[in-house]
Amino acid sequence: MTSQHPQSVSLLGVIRTLNQLQKDGVIGEWAIFGSVAYSLWTEPVTTGDVDVLIPVENDLEYARQLSSVARVGSGFAASGFGVQLHGTRVELLPSTMSQLYADALHNAAKHTIRGETVRLVTPPYLVVMALAAWRSDSTRGVYDEQRARRLFMLTTRETVERLVESYADRTPGVTPQQLRERFARILA
């Protein structure tokens, strides 16, 4: 798939740097998720960072990879997951955070942006991730719901329903009932 959305120079720099780090064996085959993936699958949205999943086996391996990427960039950002690359905050999240993250990374699809290959988490997984991240406050909750609905249009009910059931009791921070209720809400 080739992106038709205009992309910033900093995003291209981030992609090139992560691709080189992968080629050099510093990180494994990574994938973008979150707002940037949403923008590339649907429509551009404003975001302050690039969310990236990286494959790791344990916390020590994750700490090593995060530290290595930070040395290439301009150091760590404010949170424990963030680094600065090309003036852009990059949140590097480990695949070990949840089975949903591990499977989303494993099933990511190739996408091309101005000649650069990048893997993106696919819409069905992005829907479930959006449902899991859904906040109850009025502004963020409406935004998460709209995003989940827009992504849902790119997949099938059966696929998302299967994923919701598969991850309902294995998704940190959300109860199975909450995940199912959020899914029902985007179907309404």
Short mmCIF file of N, CA and C in Angstrom, two decimals:
data_model
loop_
_atom_site.label_atom_id
_atom_site.label_comp_id
_atom_site.label_asym_id
_atom_site.label_seq_id
_atom_site.Cartn_x
_atom_site.Cartn_y
_atom_site.Cartn_z
N MET A 1 0.84 -1.16 0.00
CA MET A 1 0.00 0.00 0.00
C MET A 1 0.89 1.23 0.00
N THR A 2 0.54 2.24 -0.77
CA THR A 2 1.29 3.47 -0.84
C THR A 2 0.45 4.61 -0.29
N SER A 3 1.04 5.40 0.60
CA SER A 3 0.32 6.51 1.21
C SER A 3 0.16 7.67 0.24
N GLN A 4 -1.02 8.26 0.23
CA GLN A 4 -1.27 9.47 -0.54
C GLN A 4 -1.28 10.70 0.36
N HIS A 5 -1.20 10.48 1.66
CA HIS A 5 -1.21 11.59 2.61
C HIS A 5 0.15 12.27 2.61
N PRO A 6 0.19 13.60 2.64
CA PRO A 6 1.48 14.28 2.77
C PRO A 6 2.05 13.99 4.15
N GLN A 7 3.32 13.71 4.22
CA GLN A 7 3.96 13.40 5.49
C GLN A 7 5.07 14.39 5.76
N SER A 8 5.27 14.70 7.02
CA SER A 8 6.29 15.65 7.40
C SER A 8 7.67 15.06 7.21
N VAL A 9 8.63 15.94 7.05
CA VAL A 9 10.02 15.53 6.93
C VAL A 9 10.46 14.79 8.18
N SER A 10 9.97 15.24 9.35
CA SER A 10 10.39 14.58 10.59
C SER A 10 9.88 13.14 10.67
N LEU A 11 8.66 12.87 10.20
CA LEU A 11 8.16 11.49 10.19
C LEU A 11 9.01 10.64 9.26
N LEU A 12 9.35 11.15 8.10
CA LEU A 12 10.21 10.39 7.19
C LEU A 12 11.57 10.13 7.83
N GLY A 13 12.09 11.11 8.54
CA GLY A 13 13.36 10.92 9.25
C GLY A 13 13.26 9.84 10.31
N VAL A 14 12.16 9.84 11.05
CA VAL A 14 11.93 8.81 12.07
C VAL A 14 11.89 7.44 11.40
N ILE A 15 11.13 7.32 10.33
CA ILE A 15 11.01 6.03 9.62
C ILE A 15 12.37 5.57 9.11
N ARG A 16 13.12 6.48 8.48
CA ARG A 16 14.44 6.11 7.97
C ARG A 16 15.37 5.66 9.10
N THR A 17 15.34 6.38 10.21
CA THR A 17 16.20 6.03 11.34
C THR A 17 15.82 4.67 11.91
N LEU A 18 14.53 4.43 12.12
CA LEU A 18 14.10 3.13 12.66
C LEU A 18 14.40 2.00 11.68
N ASN A 19 14.23 2.25 10.38
CA ASN A 19 14.58 1.23 9.39
C ASN A 19 16.07 0.91 9.44
N GLN A 20 16.92 1.93 9.60
CA GLN A 20 18.36 1.70 9.68
C GLN A 20 18.72 0.94 10.95
N LEU A 21 18.07 1.30 12.07
CA LEU A 21 18.31 0.58 13.32
C LEU A 21 17.89 -0.89 13.21
N GLN A 22 16.81 -1.13 12.47
CA GLN A 22 16.39 -2.52 12.24
C GLN A 22 17.42 -3.23 11.38
N LYS A 23 17.85 -2.58 10.32
CA LYS A 23 18.85 -3.17 9.42
C LYS A 23 20.15 -3.49 10.17
N ASP A 24 20.51 -2.61 11.12
CA ASP A 24 21.73 -2.80 11.90
C ASP A 24 21.56 -3.80 13.05
N GLY A 25 20.34 -4.31 13.24
CA GLY A 25 20.10 -5.29 14.28
C GLY A 25 19.90 -4.72 15.67
N VAL A 26 19.70 -3.40 15.76
CA VAL A 26 19.49 -2.76 17.06
C VAL A 26 18.08 -3.03 17.56
N ILE A 27 17.10 -2.97 16.66
CA ILE A 27 15.71 -3.28 16.98
C ILE A 27 15.20 -4.30 15.97
N GLY A 28 14.13 -4.96 16.32
CA GLY A 28 13.51 -5.92 15.41
C GLY A 28 12.53 -5.23 14.48
N GLU A 29 11.75 -6.04 13.79
CA GLU A 29 10.77 -5.52 12.83
C GLU A 29 9.66 -4.80 13.59
N TRP A 30 9.63 -3.50 13.47
CA TRP A 30 8.77 -2.61 14.24
C TRP A 30 7.54 -2.21 13.42
N ALA A 31 6.57 -1.57 14.09
CA ALA A 31 5.36 -1.11 13.40
C ALA A 31 4.81 0.14 14.09
N ILE A 32 4.23 1.01 13.28
CA ILE A 32 3.58 2.22 13.80
C ILE A 32 2.13 1.90 14.12
N PHE A 33 1.65 2.47 15.23
CA PHE A 33 0.23 2.38 15.58
C PHE A 33 -0.21 3.76 16.04
N GLY A 34 -1.35 3.87 16.68
CA GLY A 34 -1.81 5.15 17.21
C GLY A 34 -2.24 6.13 16.12
N SER A 35 -2.10 7.42 16.41
CA SER A 35 -2.60 8.48 15.53
C SER A 35 -1.96 8.48 14.15
N VAL A 36 -0.67 8.18 14.08
CA VAL A 36 -0.01 8.18 12.76
C VAL A 36 -0.56 7.04 11.91
N ALA A 37 -0.72 5.85 12.49
CA ALA A 37 -1.30 4.74 11.73
C ALA A 37 -2.73 5.08 11.32
N TYR A 38 -3.50 5.64 12.24
CA TYR A 38 -4.86 6.07 11.92
C TYR A 38 -4.84 7.03 10.72
N SER A 39 -3.95 8.00 10.74
CA SER A 39 -3.85 8.99 9.66
C SER A 39 -3.53 8.34 8.32
N LEU A 40 -2.69 7.34 8.36
CA LEU A 40 -2.29 6.69 7.10
C LEU A 40 -3.36 5.75 6.57
N TRP A 41 -4.17 5.18 7.44
CA TRP A 41 -5.27 4.31 7.00
C TRP A 41 -6.52 5.11 6.64
N THR A 42 -6.74 6.24 7.28
CA THR A 42 -8.01 6.96 7.09
C THR A 42 -7.79 8.38 6.62
N GLU A 43 -7.66 9.30 7.55
CA GLU A 43 -7.52 10.73 7.25
C GLU A 43 -6.52 11.34 8.20
N PRO A 44 -5.81 12.38 7.75
CA PRO A 44 -4.80 12.99 8.63
C PRO A 44 -5.41 13.59 9.89
N VAL A 45 -4.74 13.35 11.01
CA VAL A 45 -5.09 13.96 12.29
C VAL A 45 -3.80 14.52 12.90
N THR A 46 -3.97 15.50 13.74
CA THR A 46 -2.83 16.10 14.41
C THR A 46 -2.43 15.24 15.61
N THR A 47 -1.14 15.05 15.76
CA THR A 47 -0.63 14.29 16.90
C THR A 47 0.71 14.86 17.33
N GLY A 48 1.05 14.63 18.56
CA GLY A 48 2.31 15.13 19.09
C GLY A 48 3.42 14.11 19.12
N ASP A 49 3.13 12.88 18.67
CA ASP A 49 4.16 11.84 18.71
C ASP A 49 3.89 10.76 17.69
N VAL A 50 4.84 9.85 17.59
CA VAL A 50 4.71 8.67 16.75
C VAL A 50 4.78 7.47 17.68
N ASP A 51 3.72 6.65 17.68
CA ASP A 51 3.68 5.45 18.53
C ASP A 51 4.22 4.27 17.74
N VAL A 52 5.20 3.59 18.32
CA VAL A 52 5.87 2.48 17.64
C VAL A 52 5.91 1.26 18.55
N LEU A 53 5.55 0.13 18.01
CA LEU A 53 5.69 -1.15 18.71
C LEU A 53 7.00 -1.80 18.28
N ILE A 54 7.76 -2.28 19.25
CA ILE A 54 9.00 -2.99 18.95
C ILE A 54 8.95 -4.38 19.59
N PRO A 55 9.47 -5.37 18.89
CA PRO A 55 9.44 -6.73 19.44
C PRO A 55 10.56 -6.94 20.46
N VAL A 56 10.18 -7.41 21.63
CA VAL A 56 11.16 -7.74 22.66
C VAL A 56 10.69 -9.00 23.38
N GLU A 57 11.64 -9.66 24.03
CA GLU A 57 11.32 -10.87 24.79
C GLU A 57 11.12 -10.58 26.27
N ASN A 58 11.75 -9.50 26.77
CA ASN A 58 11.68 -9.20 28.20
C ASN A 58 12.01 -7.73 28.46
N ASP A 59 11.88 -7.31 29.71
CA ASP A 59 12.11 -5.91 30.08
C ASP A 59 13.55 -5.48 29.88
N LEU A 60 14.50 -6.37 30.13
CA LEU A 60 15.92 -6.02 29.96
C LEU A 60 16.22 -5.74 28.49
N GLU A 61 15.73 -6.58 27.61
CA GLU A 61 15.93 -6.37 26.17
C GLU A 61 15.28 -5.05 25.75
N TYR A 62 14.09 -4.77 26.27
CA TYR A 62 13.42 -3.51 25.96
C TYR A 62 14.25 -2.32 26.42
N ALA A 63 14.77 -2.37 27.64
CA ALA A 63 15.58 -1.27 28.16
C ALA A 63 16.82 -1.04 27.30
N ARG A 64 17.43 -2.11 26.86
CA ARG A 64 18.61 -1.99 25.98
C ARG A 64 18.25 -1.34 24.65
N GLN A 65 17.16 -1.80 24.05
CA GLN A 65 16.76 -1.24 22.76
C GLN A 65 16.36 0.23 22.90
N LEU A 66 15.61 0.56 23.92
CA LEU A 66 15.19 1.94 24.14
C LEU A 66 16.41 2.84 24.34
N SER A 67 17.36 2.39 25.12
CA SER A 67 18.58 3.15 25.36
C SER A 67 19.38 3.33 24.07
N SER A 68 19.47 2.28 23.26
CA SER A 68 20.20 2.37 21.99
C SER A 68 19.55 3.37 21.03
N VAL A 69 18.24 3.35 20.95
CA VAL A 69 17.53 4.28 20.08
C VAL A 69 17.70 5.71 20.60
N ALA A 70 17.66 5.89 21.91
CA ALA A 70 17.83 7.23 22.49
C ALA A 70 19.21 7.80 22.19
N ARG A 71 20.24 6.94 22.16
CA ARG A 71 21.59 7.42 21.84
C ARG A 71 21.68 7.91 20.40
N VAL A 72 20.93 7.30 19.50
CA VAL A 72 20.92 7.73 18.10
C VAL A 72 20.20 9.07 17.97
N GLY A 73 19.14 9.24 18.75
CA GLY A 73 18.36 10.47 18.71
C GLY A 73 18.94 11.51 19.63
N SER A 74 18.06 12.35 20.13
CA SER A 74 18.52 13.41 21.02
C SER A 74 18.09 13.14 22.45
N GLY A 75 18.12 11.87 22.84
CA GLY A 75 17.86 11.50 24.22
C GLY A 75 16.45 11.08 24.49
N PHE A 76 16.17 10.91 25.78
CA PHE A 76 14.86 10.46 26.22
C PHE A 76 13.89 11.62 26.28
N ALA A 77 12.64 11.32 26.01
CA ALA A 77 11.56 12.30 26.18
C ALA A 77 11.12 12.23 27.64
N ALA A 78 10.03 12.91 27.95
CA ALA A 78 9.57 13.02 29.34
C ALA A 78 9.16 11.69 29.96
N SER A 79 8.58 10.78 29.16
CA SER A 79 8.10 9.52 29.73
C SER A 79 9.14 8.43 29.58
N GLY A 80 8.89 7.32 30.26
CA GLY A 80 9.81 6.20 30.19
C GLY A 80 9.82 5.49 28.86
N PHE A 81 8.83 5.73 28.01
CA PHE A 81 8.75 5.06 26.71
C PHE A 81 9.26 5.93 25.56
N GLY A 82 9.46 7.21 25.80
CA GLY A 82 9.71 8.13 24.71
C GLY A 82 11.16 8.49 24.46
N VAL A 83 11.47 8.68 23.19
CA VAL A 83 12.76 9.21 22.76
C VAL A 83 12.49 10.32 21.75
N GLN A 84 13.50 11.13 21.49
CA GLN A 84 13.40 12.17 20.48
C GLN A 84 14.21 11.75 19.26
N LEU A 85 13.56 11.71 18.10
CA LEU A 85 14.23 11.44 16.84
C LEU A 85 13.80 12.51 15.84
N HIS A 86 14.77 13.20 15.28
CA HIS A 86 14.47 14.23 14.28
C HIS A 86 13.47 15.26 14.81
N GLY A 87 13.61 15.61 16.07
CA GLY A 87 12.73 16.60 16.67
C GLY A 87 11.33 16.10 16.95
N THR A 88 11.12 14.81 16.81
CA THR A 88 9.80 14.22 17.00
C THR A 88 9.83 13.27 18.19
N ARG A 89 8.81 13.37 19.01
CA ARG A 89 8.68 12.44 20.13
C ARG A 89 8.23 11.09 19.57
N VAL A 90 8.96 10.06 19.90
CA VAL A 90 8.64 8.70 19.45
C VAL A 90 8.44 7.85 20.70
N GLU A 91 7.24 7.29 20.82
CA GLU A 91 6.93 6.40 21.94
C GLU A 91 7.20 4.98 21.48
N LEU A 92 8.24 4.37 22.02
CA LEU A 92 8.60 3.00 21.68
C LEU A 92 8.02 2.07 22.74
N LEU A 93 7.00 1.34 22.36
CA LEU A 93 6.33 0.46 23.31
C LEU A 93 6.68 -0.99 23.02
N PRO A 94 6.95 -1.76 24.07
CA PRO A 94 7.35 -3.15 23.88
C PRO A 94 6.18 -4.06 23.55
N SER A 95 6.44 -5.04 22.73
CA SER A 95 5.41 -6.01 22.38
C SER A 95 4.97 -6.83 23.58
N THR A 96 5.76 -6.81 24.64
CA THR A 96 5.42 -7.57 25.84
C THR A 96 4.39 -6.87 26.73
N MET A 97 3.96 -5.66 26.37
CA MET A 97 2.97 -4.95 27.19
C MET A 97 1.66 -5.71 27.29
N SER A 98 1.28 -6.37 26.19
CA SER A 98 0.06 -7.18 26.20
C SER A 98 0.08 -8.11 24.99
N GLN A 99 -0.74 -9.13 25.05
CA GLN A 99 -0.86 -10.03 23.91
C GLN A 99 -1.43 -9.29 22.70
N LEU A 100 -2.31 -8.33 22.95
CA LEU A 100 -2.86 -7.51 21.87
C LEU A 100 -1.74 -6.79 21.12
N TYR A 101 -0.80 -6.19 21.85
CA TYR A 101 0.32 -5.49 21.21
C TYR A 101 1.20 -6.47 20.43
N ALA A 102 1.48 -7.62 21.03
CA ALA A 102 2.32 -8.61 20.35
C ALA A 102 1.67 -9.08 19.05
N ASP A 103 0.38 -9.36 19.10
CA ASP A 103 -0.31 -9.84 17.89
C ASP A 103 -0.49 -8.72 16.86
N ALA A 104 -0.74 -7.51 17.33
CA ALA A 104 -0.87 -6.38 16.40
C ALA A 104 0.45 -6.17 15.66
N LEU A 105 1.55 -6.27 16.36
CA LEU A 105 2.87 -6.14 15.72
C LEU A 105 3.10 -7.27 14.72
N HIS A 106 2.81 -8.48 15.13
CA HIS A 106 3.01 -9.65 14.26
C HIS A 106 2.19 -9.55 12.96
N ASN A 107 0.99 -8.98 13.05
CA ASN A 107 0.09 -8.91 11.90
C ASN A 107 0.12 -7.56 11.17
N ALA A 108 1.08 -6.71 11.47
CA ALA A 108 1.17 -5.40 10.83
C ALA A 108 1.40 -5.56 9.32
N ALA A 109 0.92 -4.56 8.57
CA ALA A 109 1.00 -4.59 7.10
C ALA A 109 2.02 -3.58 6.59
N LYS A 110 2.65 -3.92 5.49
CA LYS A 110 3.62 -3.00 4.88
C LYS A 110 2.90 -1.86 4.19
N HIS A 111 3.52 -0.70 4.28
CA HIS A 111 2.97 0.54 3.75
C HIS A 111 4.17 1.32 3.21
N THR A 112 4.00 2.08 2.17
CA THR A 112 5.10 2.86 1.62
C THR A 112 4.78 4.35 1.72
N ILE A 113 5.72 5.10 2.25
CA ILE A 113 5.60 6.54 2.37
C ILE A 113 6.80 7.16 1.68
N ARG A 114 6.54 7.80 0.55
CA ARG A 114 7.61 8.46 -0.21
C ARG A 114 8.83 7.58 -0.37
N GLY A 115 8.59 6.35 -0.77
CA GLY A 115 9.68 5.42 -1.03
C GLY A 115 10.21 4.68 0.18
N GLU A 116 9.76 5.01 1.37
CA GLU A 116 10.20 4.33 2.59
C GLU A 116 9.16 3.29 3.01
N THR A 117 9.62 2.09 3.27
CA THR A 117 8.71 1.04 3.72
C THR A 117 8.57 1.11 5.23
N VAL A 118 7.33 1.00 5.67
CA VAL A 118 7.02 0.99 7.09
C VAL A 118 5.90 -0.01 7.31
N ARG A 119 5.87 -0.63 8.48
CA ARG A 119 4.78 -1.52 8.81
C ARG A 119 3.79 -0.76 9.69
N LEU A 120 2.51 -0.93 9.40
CA LEU A 120 1.44 -0.29 10.16
C LEU A 120 0.56 -1.35 10.80
N VAL A 121 0.17 -1.11 12.04
CA VAL A 121 -0.82 -1.97 12.67
C VAL A 121 -2.09 -1.84 11.84
N THR A 122 -2.75 -2.94 11.57
CA THR A 122 -3.91 -2.97 10.67
C THR A 122 -5.17 -2.46 11.36
N PRO A 123 -6.16 -2.01 10.57
CA PRO A 123 -7.39 -1.46 11.15
C PRO A 123 -8.09 -2.33 12.18
N PRO A 124 -8.24 -3.65 11.99
CA PRO A 124 -8.92 -4.42 13.04
C PRO A 124 -8.22 -4.31 14.40
N TYR A 125 -6.92 -4.39 14.41
CA TYR A 125 -6.18 -4.27 15.67
C TYR A 125 -6.24 -2.84 16.20
N LEU A 126 -6.19 -1.85 15.30
CA LEU A 126 -6.31 -0.46 15.74
C LEU A 126 -7.67 -0.20 16.38
N VAL A 127 -8.72 -0.83 15.85
CA VAL A 127 -10.05 -0.68 16.46
C VAL A 127 -10.02 -1.19 17.89
N VAL A 128 -9.50 -2.39 18.09
CA VAL A 128 -9.48 -2.97 19.43
C VAL A 128 -8.57 -2.14 20.35
N MET A 129 -7.45 -1.65 19.83
CA MET A 129 -6.57 -0.79 20.63
C MET A 129 -7.31 0.51 21.01
N ALA A 130 -8.07 1.07 20.07
CA ALA A 130 -8.83 2.29 20.37
C ALA A 130 -9.91 1.99 21.41
N LEU A 131 -10.57 0.86 21.30
CA LEU A 131 -11.58 0.49 22.30
C LEU A 131 -10.95 0.32 23.68
N ALA A 132 -9.76 -0.26 23.72
CA ALA A 132 -9.08 -0.46 25.00
C ALA A 132 -8.60 0.86 25.60
N ALA A 133 -8.21 1.80 24.75
CA ALA A 133 -7.68 3.08 25.22
C ALA A 133 -8.77 4.11 25.48
N TRP A 134 -9.97 3.83 25.10
CA TRP A 134 -11.12 4.74 25.21
C TRP A 134 -11.20 5.35 26.60
N ARG A 135 -11.25 6.64 26.66
CA ARG A 135 -11.36 7.36 27.94
C ARG A 135 -12.80 7.78 28.16
N SER A 136 -13.21 7.83 29.40
CA SER A 136 -14.60 8.15 29.71
C SER A 136 -14.89 9.64 29.74
N ASP A 137 -13.84 10.49 29.82
CA ASP A 137 -14.13 11.92 29.83
C ASP A 137 -14.72 12.35 28.50
N SER A 138 -15.51 13.38 28.49
CA SER A 138 -16.32 13.72 27.31
C SER A 138 -15.50 14.00 26.05
N THR A 139 -14.44 14.77 26.14
CA THR A 139 -13.68 15.12 24.94
C THR A 139 -12.93 13.93 24.37
N ARG A 140 -12.13 13.29 25.18
CA ARG A 140 -11.33 12.17 24.70
C ARG A 140 -12.20 10.98 24.33
N GLY A 141 -13.25 10.73 25.10
CA GLY A 141 -14.14 9.60 24.82
C GLY A 141 -14.82 9.73 23.48
N VAL A 142 -15.28 10.93 23.13
CA VAL A 142 -15.90 11.16 21.82
C VAL A 142 -14.89 10.94 20.72
N TYR A 143 -13.67 11.43 20.93
CA TYR A 143 -12.60 11.28 19.95
C TYR A 143 -12.26 9.81 19.73
N ASP A 144 -12.11 9.05 20.80
CA ASP A 144 -11.80 7.61 20.69
C ASP A 144 -12.93 6.87 19.98
N GLU A 145 -14.16 7.21 20.30
CA GLU A 145 -15.30 6.57 19.66
C GLU A 145 -15.34 6.87 18.16
N GLN A 146 -15.12 8.12 17.79
CA GLN A 146 -15.12 8.49 16.37
C GLN A 146 -14.00 7.78 15.62
N ARG A 147 -12.84 7.72 16.23
CA ARG A 147 -11.70 7.06 15.61
C ARG A 147 -11.99 5.57 15.43
N ALA A 148 -12.53 4.92 16.45
CA ALA A 148 -12.85 3.49 16.35
C ALA A 148 -13.88 3.24 15.26
N ARG A 149 -14.89 4.10 15.17
CA ARG A 149 -15.91 3.94 14.12
C ARG A 149 -15.31 4.10 12.72
N ARG A 150 -14.44 5.08 12.55
CA ARG A 150 -13.83 5.32 11.23
C ARG A 150 -12.97 4.13 10.83
N LEU A 151 -12.18 3.62 11.74
CA LEU A 151 -11.35 2.45 11.44
C LEU A 151 -12.20 1.21 11.19
N PHE A 152 -13.30 1.08 11.93
CA PHE A 152 -14.19 -0.07 11.79
C PHE A 152 -14.72 -0.19 10.36
N MET A 153 -14.90 0.94 9.69
CA MET A 153 -15.39 0.92 8.31
C MET A 153 -14.41 0.26 7.35
N LEU A 154 -13.15 0.08 7.77
CA LEU A 154 -12.13 -0.53 6.93
C LEU A 154 -11.97 -2.03 7.16
N THR A 155 -12.82 -2.58 7.99
CA THR A 155 -12.70 -4.00 8.33
C THR A 155 -14.09 -4.62 8.37
N THR A 156 -14.18 -5.81 8.90
CA THR A 156 -15.49 -6.46 9.00
C THR A 156 -15.89 -6.62 10.46
N ARG A 157 -17.18 -6.68 10.67
CA ARG A 157 -17.71 -6.88 12.02
C ARG A 157 -17.17 -8.17 12.61
N GLU A 158 -17.17 -9.23 11.81
CA GLU A 158 -16.74 -10.53 12.28
C GLU A 158 -15.28 -10.51 12.74
N THR A 159 -14.43 -9.83 11.99
CA THR A 159 -13.01 -9.76 12.35
C THR A 159 -12.82 -9.04 13.68
N VAL A 160 -13.46 -7.88 13.82
CA VAL A 160 -13.30 -7.12 15.06
C VAL A 160 -13.96 -7.84 16.23
N GLU A 161 -15.12 -8.43 15.98
CA GLU A 161 -15.80 -9.18 17.04
C GLU A 161 -14.92 -10.33 17.55
N ARG A 162 -14.28 -11.02 16.62
CA ARG A 162 -13.37 -12.12 16.99
C ARG A 162 -12.21 -11.59 17.84
N LEU A 163 -11.64 -10.45 17.45
CA LEU A 163 -10.54 -9.87 18.22
C LEU A 163 -10.99 -9.38 19.59
N VAL A 164 -12.16 -8.74 19.64
CA VAL A 164 -12.69 -8.27 20.93
C VAL A 164 -12.84 -9.45 21.87
N GLU A 165 -13.43 -10.53 21.39
CA GLU A 165 -13.61 -11.70 22.25
C GLU A 165 -12.28 -12.33 22.63
N SER A 166 -11.36 -12.35 21.70
CA SER A 166 -10.05 -12.94 21.97
C SER A 166 -9.28 -12.17 23.04
N TYR A 167 -9.40 -10.84 23.05
CA TYR A 167 -8.62 -10.02 23.97
C TYR A 167 -9.44 -9.48 25.15
N ALA A 168 -10.71 -9.81 25.23
CA ALA A 168 -11.59 -9.24 26.26
C ALA A 168 -11.04 -9.43 27.67
N ASP A 169 -10.53 -10.60 27.95
CA ASP A 169 -10.03 -10.83 29.32
C ASP A 169 -8.51 -10.76 29.41
N ARG A 170 -7.86 -10.28 28.35
CA ARG A 170 -6.40 -10.20 28.33
C ARG A 170 -5.88 -8.80 28.00
N THR A 171 -6.71 -7.78 28.18
CA THR A 171 -6.30 -6.43 27.83
C THR A 171 -6.18 -5.59 29.10
N PRO A 172 -4.95 -5.23 29.48
CA PRO A 172 -4.76 -4.45 30.70
C PRO A 172 -5.50 -3.11 30.65
N GLY A 173 -6.05 -2.73 31.80
CA GLY A 173 -6.68 -1.41 31.92
C GLY A 173 -8.13 -1.34 31.51
N VAL A 174 -8.69 -2.44 31.04
CA VAL A 174 -10.09 -2.45 30.63
C VAL A 174 -10.70 -3.81 30.98
N THR A 175 -11.92 -3.79 31.49
CA THR A 175 -12.57 -5.05 31.82
C THR A 175 -13.18 -5.65 30.55
N PRO A 176 -13.42 -6.96 30.55
CA PRO A 176 -14.09 -7.57 29.40
C PRO A 176 -15.43 -6.90 29.08
N GLN A 177 -16.17 -6.57 30.13
CA GLN A 177 -17.48 -5.92 29.93
C GLN A 177 -17.31 -4.55 29.27
N GLN A 178 -16.32 -3.77 29.70
CA GLN A 178 -16.09 -2.45 29.10
C GLN A 178 -15.73 -2.58 27.62
N LEU A 179 -14.86 -3.53 27.30
CA LEU A 179 -14.45 -3.72 25.91
C LEU A 179 -15.65 -4.10 25.04
N ARG A 180 -16.47 -5.01 25.53
CA ARG A 180 -17.66 -5.44 24.78
C ARG A 180 -18.67 -4.30 24.64
N GLU A 181 -18.86 -3.51 25.70
CA GLU A 181 -19.79 -2.38 25.65
C GLU A 181 -19.31 -1.31 24.67
N ARG A 182 -18.03 -1.05 24.64
CA ARG A 182 -17.48 -0.07 23.70
C ARG A 182 -17.65 -0.55 22.26
N PHE A 183 -17.44 -1.83 22.05
CA PHE A 183 -17.63 -2.38 20.71
C PHE A 183 -19.10 -2.25 20.29
N ALA A 184 -20.01 -2.58 21.19
CA ALA A 184 -21.44 -2.45 20.89
C ALA A 184 -21.79 -0.99 20.56
N ARG A 185 -21.15 -0.07 21.23
CA ARG A 185 -21.44 1.35 21.00
C ARG A 185 -21.03 1.79 19.60
N ILE A 186 -19.90 1.30 19.09
CA ILE A 186 -19.51 1.72 17.74
C ILE A 186 -20.36 1.04 16.67
N LEU A 187 -21.03 -0.06 17.04
CA LEU A 187 -21.93 -0.72 16.10
C LEU A 187 -23.27 0.00 16.00
N ALA A 188 -23.61 0.76 17.04
CA ALA A 188 -24.93 1.44 17.10
C ALA A 188 -25.06 2.52 16.04
#
